[in-house]
Amino acid sequence: MEINTIKNYLIKHIKEKKELSTVDNEFVLKFLEKIIKKNNLVLEEFEKYTTLKQLEKSKKYKLLVSQCRSELRKVYGVFITQSTNNIEQKIKKINSYTDDLIDEILGLHQSSKERQSHYSQIYLDLFELLFSIGLEKNYSLLDLACGYNPFSYKYFLVKPKYYFASDLSTEDMKQINIFFEKTKINGFAKECDLLNEIEFDNLLNIVFEKIKKLNVCFLLKTIDSLESVSRHSSKKILTKINADFFVVSFPKKTLGGKKTISENKRSWFEKFIQKTFSEYRTYEIENEFFYIIKK
Ligand SMILES: C[S@@+](CC[C@H](N)C(=O)[O-])C[C@H]1O[C@@H](n2cnc3c(N)ncnc32)[C@H](O)[C@@H]1O
């Protein structure tokens, strides 16, 4: 069997789990390559199999599939609480961003689900803080690693003049663009792996072509995930973005809410923002701790 056939089959097989079905193939491949290396394997070992059935039965093949799925779940799949077919069907029925169906969509992603009953208050408090340290009312927003947060548009008391959103999956971004178009929100969503420098530079070029000046950048509940794959990456990402303000948040509890995450875990981040940015405020709710940062 040819290497490309093996690679494609592995990717297809890994994505058969519904929570991983919308991850881009290139992203799966990146993880796959890392896991192949970690296990001291080479794909050429699988060339000896003549049929896909034989390949699937091999212990090493099974190990690759399960380890890759487990790593992907940590950064992407674990947050999606239901099949994306569900969201597509709901979006088709939406005509306004105030539609009740929006709340059902917010409930399909773990992070927006956790904020669901507090969204109005969170935005009210966050923007009061942002305005108090100089954010203009006519602001543009970049929501990085956005998850389903763009669906919370109705809860912004002062709406952004432009909402740029980005996350890993092309399919998720397609759905957010359909939502923006149907509800006439001035916005755009584009897929991007923040840890891929070329993709990230390309994203920033597109952002600045569209909005010229970026006022606020959200990076909500994502830093831990980025750091688990590549240490110090979030510092690089934040220093590269030319935004007037950042809102960065961290979970206060582990997924499922069972354990509390110690504040010490974010002390490195506090030191970094003290050193790098001019001022910051903090804000917290039951499950989430926010830093409101002025460049
Ligand atoms: C805990 S969720 C937070 C989602 C959203 N920011 C929110 O708070 O509602 C983490 C998000 O980070 C995204 N993510 C993880 N690694 C990423 C990467 N390398 N590039 C872009 N997004 C990433 C995941 O797809 C997921 O949507």
PDB file of C-alpha atoms and ligand atoms in Angstrom:
ATOM      1  CA  MET A   1       0.000   0.000   0.000  1.00  0.00           C
ATOM      2  CA  GLU A   2       1.276   3.493  -0.836  1.00  0.00           C
ATOM      3  CA  ILE A   3       2.251   5.960   1.897  1.00  0.00           C
ATOM      4  CA  ASN A   4      -0.284   8.538   0.737  1.00  0.00           C
ATOM      5  CA  THR A   5      -3.098   5.997   0.849  1.00  0.00           C
ATOM      6  CA  ILE A   6      -2.065   5.018   4.382  1.00  0.00           C
ATOM      7  CA  LYS A   7      -1.864   8.647   5.504  1.00  0.00           C
ATOM      8  CA  ASN A   8      -5.245   9.541   4.022  1.00  0.00           C
ATOM      9  CA  TYR A   9      -6.844   6.473   5.516  1.00  0.00           C
ATOM     10  CA  LEU A  10      -5.448   7.268   8.953  1.00  0.00           C
ATOM     11  CA  ILE A  11      -6.793  10.820   8.764  1.00  0.00           C
ATOM     12  CA  LYS A  12     -10.192   9.620   7.614  1.00  0.00           C
ATOM     13  CA  HIS A  13     -10.302   7.004  10.360  1.00  0.00           C
ATOM     14  CA  ILE A  14      -9.268   9.471  13.103  1.00  0.00           C
ATOM     15  CA  LYS A  15     -12.001  11.896  11.989  1.00  0.00           C
ATOM     16  CA  GLU A  16     -14.728   9.269  12.176  1.00  0.00           C
ATOM     17  CA  LYS A  17     -15.449  10.335  15.761  1.00  0.00           C
ATOM     18  CA  LYS A  18     -18.186  12.958  15.556  1.00  0.00           C
ATOM     19  CA  GLU A  19     -16.449  15.472  17.831  1.00  0.00           C
ATOM     20  CA  LEU A  20     -13.398  15.423  15.511  1.00  0.00           C
ATOM     21  CA  SER A  21     -15.208  15.287  12.186  1.00  0.00           C
ATOM     22  CA  THR A  22     -14.768  18.983  11.404  1.00  0.00           C
ATOM     23  CA  VAL A  23     -11.038  19.287  12.202  1.00  0.00           C
ATOM     24  CA  ASP A  24      -9.057  20.154   9.058  1.00  0.00           C
ATOM     25  CA  ASN A  25      -7.010  17.318   7.517  1.00  0.00           C
ATOM     26  CA  GLU A  26      -3.745  19.311   7.673  1.00  0.00           C
ATOM     27  CA  PHE A  27      -4.234  19.813  11.401  1.00  0.00           C
ATOM     28  CA  VAL A  28      -4.833  16.085  11.951  1.00  0.00           C
ATOM     29  CA  LEU A  29      -1.722  15.334   9.878  1.00  0.00           C
ATOM     30  CA  LYS A  30       0.384  17.656  12.032  1.00  0.00           C
ATOM     31  CA  PHE A  31      -0.662  15.762  15.170  1.00  0.00           C
ATOM     32  CA  LEU A  32      -0.253  12.430  13.442  1.00  0.00           C
ATOM     33  CA  GLU A  33       3.324  13.234  12.475  1.00  0.00           C
ATOM     34  CA  LYS A  34       4.107  14.209  16.056  1.00  0.00           C
ATOM     35  CA  ILE A  35       2.670  10.960  17.402  1.00  0.00           C
ATOM     36  CA  ILE A  36       4.455   8.845  14.810  1.00  0.00           C
ATOM     37  CA  LYS A  37       7.719  10.442  15.933  1.00  0.00           C
ATOM     38  CA  LYS A  38       6.932  10.103  19.639  1.00  0.00           C
ATOM     39  CA  ASN A  39       6.387   6.357  19.187  1.00  0.00           C
ATOM     40  CA  ASN A  40       9.540   5.928  17.088  1.00  0.00           C
ATOM     41  CA  LEU A  41       7.461   4.717  14.177  1.00  0.00           C
ATOM     42  CA  VAL A  42       7.687   5.323  10.431  1.00  0.00           C
ATOM     43  CA  LEU A  43       4.721   5.054   8.088  1.00  0.00           C
ATOM     44  CA  GLU A  44       6.779   2.881   5.746  1.00  0.00           C
ATOM     45  CA  GLU A  45       6.233   0.047   8.255  1.00  0.00           C
ATOM     46  CA  PHE A  46       2.640  -0.096   7.092  1.00  0.00           C
ATOM     47  CA  GLU A  47       3.509  -0.483   3.427  1.00  0.00           C
ATOM     48  CA  LYS A  48       3.674  -4.247   3.863  1.00  0.00           C
ATOM     49  CA  TYR A  49      -0.088  -4.459   4.293  1.00  0.00           C
ATOM     50  CA  THR A  50      -1.935  -5.059   1.072  1.00  0.00           C
ATOM     51  CA  THR A  51      -5.475  -4.286   2.208  1.00  0.00           C
ATOM     52  CA  LEU A  52      -7.013  -1.612   4.435  1.00  0.00           C
ATOM     53  CA  LYS A  53      -8.579  -4.345   6.568  1.00  0.00           C
ATOM     54  CA  GLN A  54      -5.131  -5.772   7.385  1.00  0.00           C
ATOM     55  CA  LEU A  55      -3.826  -2.279   8.084  1.00  0.00           C
ATOM     56  CA  GLU A  56      -6.649  -1.496  10.510  1.00  0.00           C
ATOM     57  CA  LYS A  57      -5.978  -4.685  12.468  1.00  0.00           C
ATOM     58  CA  SER A  58      -2.336  -3.821  13.151  1.00  0.00           C
ATOM     59  CA  LYS A  59      -1.563  -2.895  16.783  1.00  0.00           C
ATOM     60  CA  LYS A  60       0.645   0.036  15.816  1.00  0.00           C
ATOM     61  CA  TYR A  61      -2.019   1.454  13.536  1.00  0.00           C
ATOM     62  CA  LYS A  62      -4.591   1.249  16.337  1.00  0.00           C
ATOM     63  CA  LEU A  63      -2.168   2.964  18.695  1.00  0.00           C
ATOM     64  CA  LEU A  64      -1.678   5.854  16.245  1.00  0.00           C
ATOM     65  CA  VAL A  65      -5.410   6.321  15.806  1.00  0.00           C
ATOM     66  CA  SER A  66      -6.179   6.317  19.517  1.00  0.00           C
ATOM     67  CA  GLN A  67      -3.263   8.543  20.605  1.00  0.00           C
ATOM     68  CA  CYS A  68      -3.951  11.030  17.833  1.00  0.00           C
ATOM     69  CA  ARG A  69      -7.642  11.191  18.718  1.00  0.00           C
ATOM     70  CA  SER A  70      -6.830  11.723  22.344  1.00  0.00           C
ATOM     71  CA  GLU A  71      -4.401  14.604  21.603  1.00  0.00           C
ATOM     72  CA  LEU A  72      -6.844  16.232  19.185  1.00  0.00           C
ATOM     73  CA  ARG A  73      -9.622  16.024  21.741  1.00  0.00           C
ATOM     74  CA  LYS A  74      -7.503  17.978  24.212  1.00  0.00           C
ATOM     75  CA  VAL A  75      -7.224  21.007  21.904  1.00  0.00           C
ATOM     76  CA  TYR A  76     -10.388  20.823  19.849  1.00  0.00           C
ATOM     77  CA  GLY A  77     -12.953  18.058  20.164  1.00  0.00           C
ATOM     78  CA  VAL A  78     -13.526  18.060  23.865  1.00  0.00           C
ATOM     79  CA  PHE A  79     -15.324  21.407  23.671  1.00  0.00           C
ATOM     80  CA  ILE A  80     -17.914  20.429  21.111  1.00  0.00           C
ATOM     81  CA  THR A  81     -20.792  18.887  23.008  1.00  0.00           C
ATOM     82  CA  GLN A  82     -22.826  17.574  20.068  1.00  0.00           C
ATOM     83  CA  SER A  83     -22.652  16.714  16.375  1.00  0.00           C
ATOM     84  CA  THR A  84     -22.078  19.661  14.049  1.00  0.00           C
ATOM     85  CA  ASN A  85     -24.976  18.511  11.827  1.00  0.00           C
ATOM     86  CA  ASN A  86     -27.083  19.851  14.612  1.00  0.00           C
ATOM     87  CA  ILE A  87     -25.611  23.318  14.420  1.00  0.00           C
ATOM     88  CA  GLU A  88     -25.896  23.441  10.622  1.00  0.00           C
ATOM     89  CA  GLN A  89     -29.596  22.699  10.832  1.00  0.00           C
ATOM     90  CA  LYS A  90     -30.144  25.299  13.534  1.00  0.00           C
ATOM     91  CA  ILE A  91     -28.240  27.984  11.606  1.00  0.00           C
ATOM     92  CA  LYS A  92     -30.383  27.312   8.536  1.00  0.00           C
ATOM     93  CA  LYS A  93     -33.452  28.306  10.555  1.00  0.00           C
ATOM     94  CA  ILE A  94     -31.994  31.519  11.984  1.00  0.00           C
ATOM     95  CA  ASN A  95     -32.923  34.896  10.513  1.00  0.00           C
ATOM     96  CA  SER A  96     -31.896  37.247  13.262  1.00  0.00           C
ATOM     97  CA  TYR A  97     -29.063  37.260  15.766  1.00  0.00           C
ATOM     98  CA  THR A  98     -31.640  37.571  18.538  1.00  0.00           C
ATOM     99  CA  ASP A  99     -33.303  34.285  17.567  1.00  0.00           C
ATOM    100  CA  ASP A 100     -33.907  31.881  20.498  1.00  0.00           C
ATOM    101  CA  LEU A 101     -32.096  29.154  18.570  1.00  0.00           C
ATOM    102  CA  ILE A 102     -28.875  31.060  19.217  1.00  0.00           C
ATOM    103  CA  ASP A 103     -28.939  29.972  22.838  1.00  0.00           C
ATOM    104  CA  GLU A 104     -29.216  26.355  21.761  1.00  0.00           C
ATOM    105  CA  ILE A 105     -26.154  26.832  19.540  1.00  0.00           C
ATOM    106  CA  LEU A 106     -24.176  28.469  22.355  1.00  0.00           C
ATOM    107  CA  GLY A 107     -25.001  25.390  24.404  1.00  0.00           C
ATOM    108  CA  LEU A 108     -23.272  23.123  21.868  1.00  0.00           C
ATOM    109  CA  HIS A 109     -19.788  24.344  22.823  1.00  0.00           C
ATOM    110  CA  GLN A 110     -18.528  23.801  26.352  1.00  0.00           C
ATOM    111  CA  SER A 111     -17.066  27.310  26.823  1.00  0.00           C
ATOM    112  CA  SER A 112     -20.068  29.274  25.580  1.00  0.00           C
ATOM    113  CA  LYS A 113     -22.357  26.854  27.424  1.00  0.00           C
ATOM    114  CA  GLU A 114     -20.627  27.726  30.704  1.00  0.00           C
ATOM    115  CA  ARG A 115     -21.164  31.457  30.074  1.00  0.00           C
ATOM    116  CA  GLN A 116     -24.677  31.064  28.799  1.00  0.00           C
ATOM    117  CA  SER A 117     -26.615  32.466  31.705  1.00  0.00           C
ATOM    118  CA  HIS A 118     -24.064  35.240  32.345  1.00  0.00           C
ATOM    119  CA  TYR A 119     -23.258  36.541  28.863  1.00  0.00           C
ATOM    120  CA  SER A 120     -25.116  39.885  29.209  1.00  0.00           C
ATOM    121  CA  GLN A 121     -23.483  40.612  32.546  1.00  0.00           C
ATOM    122  CA  ILE A 122     -20.016  39.523  31.367  1.00  0.00           C
ATOM    123  CA  TYR A 123     -20.068  41.785  28.319  1.00  0.00           C
ATOM    124  CA  LEU A 124     -21.542  44.636  30.331  1.00  0.00           C
ATOM    125  CA  ASP A 125     -18.750  44.403  32.925  1.00  0.00           C
ATOM    126  CA  LEU A 126     -15.919  43.709  30.478  1.00  0.00           C
ATOM    127  CA  PHE A 127     -16.810  46.605  28.212  1.00  0.00           C
ATOM    128  CA  GLU A 128     -17.341  48.983  31.103  1.00  0.00           C
ATOM    129  CA  LEU A 129     -13.749  48.198  32.084  1.00  0.00           C
ATOM    130  CA  LEU A 130     -12.514  48.480  28.498  1.00  0.00           C
ATOM    131  CA  PHE A 131     -14.252  51.843  27.960  1.00  0.00           C
ATOM    132  CA  SER A 132     -12.900  53.108  31.279  1.00  0.00           C
ATOM    133  CA  ILE A 133      -9.331  52.541  30.092  1.00  0.00           C
ATOM    134  CA  GLY A 134      -9.856  54.161  26.716  1.00  0.00           C
ATOM    135  CA  LEU A 135     -11.565  51.823  24.260  1.00  0.00           C
ATOM    136  CA  GLU A 136     -13.560  53.783  21.691  1.00  0.00           C
ATOM    137  CA  LYS A 137     -17.277  52.941  21.345  1.00  0.00           C
ATOM    138  CA  ASN A 138     -16.899  52.359  17.620  1.00  0.00           C
ATOM    139  CA  TYR A 139     -14.599  49.387  18.053  1.00  0.00           C
ATOM    140  CA  SER A 140     -13.476  46.479  15.868  1.00  0.00           C
ATOM    141  CA  LEU A 141     -13.069  43.010  17.369  1.00  0.00           C
ATOM    142  CA  LEU A 142     -10.888  40.019  16.588  1.00  0.00           C
ATOM    143  CA  ASP A 143     -12.029  36.871  18.405  1.00  0.00           C
ATOM    144  CA  LEU A 144      -9.176  34.336  18.193  1.00  0.00           C
ATOM    145  CA  ALA A 145      -9.774  30.622  18.848  1.00  0.00           C
ATOM    146  CA  CYS A 146     -13.379  31.792  19.017  1.00  0.00           C
ATOM    147  CA  GLY A 147     -15.211  28.477  19.445  1.00  0.00           C
ATOM    148  CA  TYR A 148     -18.912  29.382  19.220  1.00  0.00           C
ATOM    149  CA  ASN A 149     -18.479  32.750  20.944  1.00  0.00           C
ATOM    150  CA  PRO A 150     -19.497  34.784  17.824  1.00  0.00           C
ATOM    151  CA  PHE A 151     -23.021  33.416  18.294  1.00  0.00           C
ATOM    152  CA  SER A 152     -23.177  35.481  21.493  1.00  0.00           C
ATOM    153  CA  TYR A 153     -23.387  38.682  19.385  1.00  0.00           C
ATOM    154  CA  LYS A 154     -26.836  39.583  20.735  1.00  0.00           C
ATOM    155  CA  TYR A 155     -25.380  39.918  24.235  1.00  0.00           C
ATOM    156  CA  PHE A 156     -22.934  42.701  23.312  1.00  0.00           C
ATOM    157  CA  LEU A 157     -24.520  45.885  24.644  1.00  0.00           C
ATOM    158  CA  VAL A 158     -22.343  47.984  22.334  1.00  0.00           C
ATOM    159  CA  LYS A 159     -21.968  45.981  19.126  1.00  0.00           C
ATOM    160  CA  PRO A 160     -18.580  45.834  17.414  1.00  0.00           C
ATOM    161  CA  LYS A 161     -18.440  47.702  14.111  1.00  0.00           C
ATOM    162  CA  TYR A 162     -16.619  44.667  12.709  1.00  0.00           C
ATOM    163  CA  TYR A 163     -16.453  41.131  14.162  1.00  0.00           C
ATOM    164  CA  PHE A 164     -13.530  39.083  12.871  1.00  0.00           C
ATOM    165  CA  ALA A 165     -13.551  35.517  14.157  1.00  0.00           C
ATOM    166  CA  SER A 166     -11.107  32.654  13.821  1.00  0.00           C
ATOM    167  CA  ASP A 167     -10.629  29.068  15.005  1.00  0.00           C
ATOM    168  CA  LEU A 168      -9.096  25.844  13.739  1.00  0.00           C
ATOM    169  CA  SER A 169     -11.826  24.277  11.665  1.00  0.00           C
ATOM    170  CA  THR A 170     -12.750  25.442   8.150  1.00  0.00           C
ATOM    171  CA  GLU A 171     -16.176  23.844   8.573  1.00  0.00           C
ATOM    172  CA  ASP A 172     -16.907  25.750  11.820  1.00  0.00           C
ATOM    173  CA  MET A 173     -15.774  29.008  10.187  1.00  0.00           C
ATOM    174  CA  LYS A 174     -18.081  28.325   7.235  1.00  0.00           C
ATOM    175  CA  GLN A 175     -21.008  28.022   9.657  1.00  0.00           C
ATOM    176  CA  ILE A 176     -20.066  31.258  11.426  1.00  0.00           C
ATOM    177  CA  ASN A 177     -19.865  33.050   8.059  1.00  0.00           C
ATOM    178  CA  ILE A 178     -23.330  31.774   7.156  1.00  0.00           C
ATOM    179  CA  PHE A 179     -24.561  33.085  10.523  1.00  0.00           C
ATOM    180  CA  PHE A 180     -22.922  36.508   9.915  1.00  0.00           C
ATOM    181  CA  GLU A 181     -24.417  36.722   6.425  1.00  0.00           C
ATOM    182  CA  LYS A 182     -27.924  35.616   7.399  1.00  0.00           C
ATOM    183  CA  THR A 183     -28.125  37.999  10.346  1.00  0.00           C
ATOM    184  CA  LYS A 184     -26.371  40.873   8.516  1.00  0.00           C
ATOM    185  CA  ILE A 185     -23.599  41.125  11.063  1.00  0.00           C
ATOM    186  CA  ASN A 186     -20.631  43.009   9.712  1.00  0.00           C
ATOM    187  CA  GLY A 187     -18.107  40.230  10.198  1.00  0.00           C
ATOM    188  CA  PHE A 188     -15.995  37.489   8.750  1.00  0.00           C
ATOM    189  CA  ALA A 189     -14.612  34.171   9.996  1.00  0.00           C
ATOM    190  CA  LYS A 190     -11.438  32.516   8.791  1.00  0.00           C
ATOM    191  CA  GLU A 191      -9.802  29.256   9.849  1.00  0.00           C
ATOM    192  CA  CYS A 192      -6.332  29.491  11.361  1.00  0.00           C
ATOM    193  CA  ASP A 193      -4.005  27.349  13.424  1.00  0.00           C
ATOM    194  CA  LEU A 194      -2.464  29.971  15.698  1.00  0.00           C
ATOM    195  CA  LEU A 195       0.599  27.772  16.143  1.00  0.00           C
ATOM    196  CA  ASN A 196       1.335  27.753  12.441  1.00  0.00           C
ATOM    197  CA  GLU A 197       3.322  30.942  11.810  1.00  0.00           C
ATOM    198  CA  ILE A 198       2.495  31.178   8.115  1.00  0.00           C
ATOM    199  CA  GLU A 199      -1.226  30.703   8.712  1.00  0.00           C
ATOM    200  CA  PHE A 200      -1.187  33.192  11.574  1.00  0.00           C
ATOM    201  CA  ASP A 201       0.662  35.865   9.542  1.00  0.00           C
ATOM    202  CA  ASN A 202      -1.757  35.294   6.705  1.00  0.00           C
ATOM    203  CA  LEU A 203      -4.711  35.704   9.085  1.00  0.00           C
ATOM    204  CA  LEU A 204      -3.348  38.995  10.423  1.00  0.00           C
ATOM    205  CA  ASN A 205      -2.892  40.273   6.850  1.00  0.00           C
ATOM    206  CA  ILE A 206      -6.519  39.497   6.069  1.00  0.00           C
ATOM    207  CA  VAL A 207      -7.678  41.095   9.331  1.00  0.00           C
ATOM    208  CA  PHE A 208      -5.815  44.324   8.643  1.00  0.00           C
ATOM    209  CA  GLU A 209      -6.941  44.424   5.008  1.00  0.00           C
ATOM    210  CA  LYS A 210     -10.525  44.327   6.249  1.00  0.00           C
ATOM    211  CA  ILE A 211     -10.452  46.491   9.346  1.00  0.00           C
ATOM    212  CA  LYS A 212      -7.322  48.675   9.105  1.00  0.00           C
ATOM    213  CA  LYS A 213      -7.308  49.323  12.856  1.00  0.00           C
ATOM    214  CA  LEU A 214      -7.890  46.628  15.439  1.00  0.00           C
ATOM    215  CA  ASN A 215      -9.307  47.838  18.739  1.00  0.00           C
ATOM    216  CA  VAL A 216      -9.956  44.679  20.744  1.00  0.00           C
ATOM    217  CA  CYS A 217      -8.639  41.142  20.513  1.00  0.00           C
ATOM    218  CA  PHE A 218     -10.269  38.289  22.479  1.00  0.00           C
ATOM    219  CA  LEU A 219      -8.303  35.179  23.358  1.00  0.00           C
ATOM    220  CA  LEU A 220     -10.695  33.366  25.642  1.00  0.00           C
ATOM    221  CA  LYS A 221      -9.913  30.117  27.452  1.00  0.00           C
ATOM    222  CA  THR A 222      -7.302  29.073  24.926  1.00  0.00           C
ATOM    223  CA  ILE A 223      -3.883  29.914  26.338  1.00  0.00           C
ATOM    224  CA  ASP A 224      -3.535  26.681  28.350  1.00  0.00           C
ATOM    225  CA  SER A 225      -4.264  24.644  25.258  1.00  0.00           C
ATOM    226  CA  LEU A 226      -1.738  26.560  23.116  1.00  0.00           C
ATOM    227  CA  GLU A 227       0.914  26.290  25.830  1.00  0.00           C
ATOM    228  CA  SER A 228       0.367  22.545  26.210  1.00  0.00           C
ATOM    229  CA  VAL A 229       1.333  22.080  22.563  1.00  0.00           C
ATOM    230  CA  SER A 230       4.013  24.756  22.333  1.00  0.00           C
ATOM    231  CA  ARG A 231       5.423  26.531  25.401  1.00  0.00           C
ATOM    232  CA  HIS A 232       5.652  30.369  25.239  1.00  0.00           C
ATOM    233  CA  SER A 233       3.607  30.381  22.016  1.00  0.00           C
ATOM    234  CA  SER A 234       0.887  32.593  23.499  1.00  0.00           C
ATOM    235  CA  LYS A 235       3.424  35.310  24.393  1.00  0.00           C
ATOM    236  CA  LYS A 236       4.565  35.342  20.773  1.00  0.00           C
ATOM    237  CA  ILE A 237       0.987  35.444  19.502  1.00  0.00           C
ATOM    238  CA  LEU A 238      -0.054  38.319  21.775  1.00  0.00           C
ATOM    239  CA  THR A 239       3.019  40.446  21.042  1.00  0.00           C
ATOM    240  CA  LYS A 240       2.530  40.022  17.314  1.00  0.00           C
ATOM    241  CA  ILE A 241      -1.036  41.347  17.267  1.00  0.00           C
ATOM    242  CA  ASN A 242      -1.360  45.050  16.802  1.00  0.00           C
ATOM    243  CA  ALA A 243      -4.495  45.616  18.912  1.00  0.00           C
ATOM    244  CA  ASP A 244      -5.238  48.474  21.323  1.00  0.00           C
ATOM    245  CA  PHE A 245      -6.744  46.110  23.921  1.00  0.00           C
ATOM    246  CA  PHE A 246      -6.803  42.398  24.696  1.00  0.00           C
ATOM    247  CA  VAL A 247      -9.260  40.347  26.683  1.00  0.00           C
ATOM    248  CA  VAL A 248      -7.646  37.086  27.719  1.00  0.00           C
ATOM    249  CA  SER A 249      -9.357  34.534  29.914  1.00  0.00           C
ATOM    250  CA  PHE A 250      -8.501  31.340  31.782  1.00  0.00           C
ATOM    251  CA  PRO A 251     -10.787  28.626  33.133  1.00  0.00           C
ATOM    252  CA  LYS A 252     -11.002  28.520  36.939  1.00  0.00           C
ATOM    253  CA  LYS A 253     -12.154  24.914  36.955  1.00  0.00           C
ATOM    254  CA  THR A 254     -11.206  21.822  34.988  1.00  0.00           C
ATOM    255  CA  LEU A 255     -13.571  20.609  32.275  1.00  0.00           C
ATOM    256  CA  GLY A 256     -16.653  19.245  33.942  1.00  0.00           C
ATOM    257  CA  GLY A 257     -16.119  21.641  36.832  1.00  0.00           C
ATOM    258  CA  LYS A 258     -14.806  19.031  39.280  1.00  0.00           C
ATOM    259  CA  LYS A 259     -11.431  20.558  40.232  1.00  0.00           C
ATOM    260  CA  THR A 260     -10.382  24.139  40.864  1.00  0.00           C
ATOM    261  CA  ILE A 261      -7.370  25.351  38.874  1.00  0.00           C
ATOM    262  CA  SER A 262      -4.911  27.179  41.130  1.00  0.00           C
ATOM    263  CA  GLU A 263      -4.263  30.896  40.458  1.00  0.00           C
ATOM    264  CA  ASN A 264      -0.539  30.107  40.562  1.00  0.00           C
ATOM    265  CA  LYS A 265      -0.993  28.477  37.185  1.00  0.00           C
ATOM    266  CA  ARG A 266      -1.490  31.896  35.612  1.00  0.00           C
ATOM    267  CA  SER A 267       1.158  33.808  37.540  1.00  0.00           C
ATOM    268  CA  TRP A 268       3.585  33.491  34.584  1.00  0.00           C
ATOM    269  CA  PHE A 269       0.964  35.220  32.455  1.00  0.00           C
ATOM    270  CA  GLU A 270       0.535  38.068  34.941  1.00  0.00           C
ATOM    271  CA  LYS A 271       4.299  38.614  35.003  1.00  0.00           C
ATOM    272  CA  PHE A 272       4.329  38.644  31.218  1.00  0.00           C
ATOM    273  CA  ILE A 273       1.578  41.258  30.868  1.00  0.00           C
ATOM    274  CA  GLN A 274       3.073  43.430  33.624  1.00  0.00           C
ATOM    275  CA  LYS A 275       6.331  43.487  31.677  1.00  0.00           C
ATOM    276  CA  THR A 276       4.876  43.843  28.186  1.00  0.00           C
ATOM    277  CA  PHE A 277       1.744  45.992  28.337  1.00  0.00           C
ATOM    278  CA  SER A 278       0.922  49.396  29.800  1.00  0.00           C
ATOM    279  CA  GLU A 279      -1.933  48.440  32.162  1.00  0.00           C
ATOM    280  CA  TYR A 280      -4.491  45.761  32.928  1.00  0.00           C
ATOM    281  CA  ARG A 281      -7.579  45.049  34.983  1.00  0.00           C
ATOM    282  CA  THR A 282      -9.012  41.727  36.111  1.00  0.00           C
ATOM    283  CA  TYR A 283     -12.529  40.423  36.279  1.00  0.00           C
ATOM    284  CA  GLU A 284     -13.929  37.064  37.267  1.00  0.00           C
ATOM    285  CA  ILE A 285     -17.013  34.918  37.243  1.00  0.00           C
ATOM    286  CA  GLU A 286     -17.553  31.516  38.764  1.00  0.00           C
ATOM    287  CA  ASN A 287     -15.775  29.536  36.043  1.00  0.00           C
ATOM    288  CA  GLU A 288     -13.553  32.070  34.318  1.00  0.00           C
ATOM    289  CA  PHE A 289     -10.859  34.626  35.122  1.00  0.00           C
ATOM    290  CA  PHE A 290     -10.386  37.546  32.695  1.00  0.00           C
ATOM    291  CA  TYR A 291      -7.504  39.944  32.054  1.00  0.00           C
ATOM    292  CA  ILE A 292      -8.466  43.200  30.341  1.00  0.00           C
ATOM    293  CA  ILE A 293      -5.230  44.525  28.910  1.00  0.00           C
ATOM    294  CA  LYS A 294      -4.227  47.842  27.366  1.00  0.00           C
ATOM    295  CA  LYS A 295      -1.325  47.655  24.923  1.00  0.00           C
TER     296      LYS A 295
HETATM  297  C1  LIG B   1     -11.859  26.220  25.471  1.00  0.00           C
HETATM  298  S1  LIG B   1     -12.198  26.565  23.809  1.00  0.00           S
HETATM  299  C2  LIG B   1     -12.568  28.308  23.902  1.00  0.00           C
HETATM  300  C3  LIG B   1     -13.436  28.790  22.769  1.00  0.00           C
HETATM  301  C4  LIG B   1     -13.802  30.273  22.839  1.00  0.00           C
HETATM  302  N1  LIG B   1     -12.640  31.113  22.848  1.00  0.00           N
HETATM  303  C5  LIG B   1     -14.632  30.552  24.051  1.00  0.00           C
HETATM  304  O1  LIG B   1     -14.069  30.893  25.096  1.00  0.00           O
HETATM  305  O2  LIG B   1     -15.864  30.432  23.980  1.00  0.00           O
HETATM  306  C6  LIG B   1     -10.597  26.572  23.085  1.00  0.00           C
HETATM  307  C7  LIG B   1     -10.633  26.852  21.599  1.00  0.00           C
HETATM  308  O3  LIG B   1      -9.290  26.966  21.138  1.00  0.00           O
HETATM  309  C8  LIG B   1      -9.236  26.438  19.833  1.00  0.00           C
HETATM  310  N2  LIG B   1      -7.836  26.119  19.553  1.00  0.00           N
HETATM  311  C9  LIG B   1      -7.038  25.204  20.182  1.00  0.00           C
HETATM  312  N3  LIG B   1      -5.811  25.180  19.620  1.00  0.00           N
HETATM  313  C10 LIG B   1      -5.834  26.107  18.615  1.00  0.00           C
HETATM  314  C11 LIG B   1      -4.880  26.542  17.662  1.00  0.00           C
HETATM  315  N4  LIG B   1      -3.661  25.999  17.623  1.00  0.00           N
HETATM  316  N5  LIG B   1      -5.226  27.507  16.788  1.00  0.00           N
HETATM  317  C12 LIG B   1      -6.483  28.043  16.819  1.00  0.00           C
HETATM  318  N6  LIG B   1      -7.436  27.672  17.692  1.00  0.00           N
HETATM  319  C13 LIG B   1      -7.122  26.716  18.580  1.00  0.00           C
HETATM  320  C14 LIG B   1     -10.158  25.220  19.886  1.00  0.00           C
HETATM  321  O4  LIG B   1     -10.583  24.824  18.620  1.00  0.00           O
HETATM  322  C15 LIG B   1     -11.287  25.737  20.765  1.00  0.00           C
HETATM  323  O5  LIG B   1     -12.337  26.303  20.032  1.00  0.00           O
END
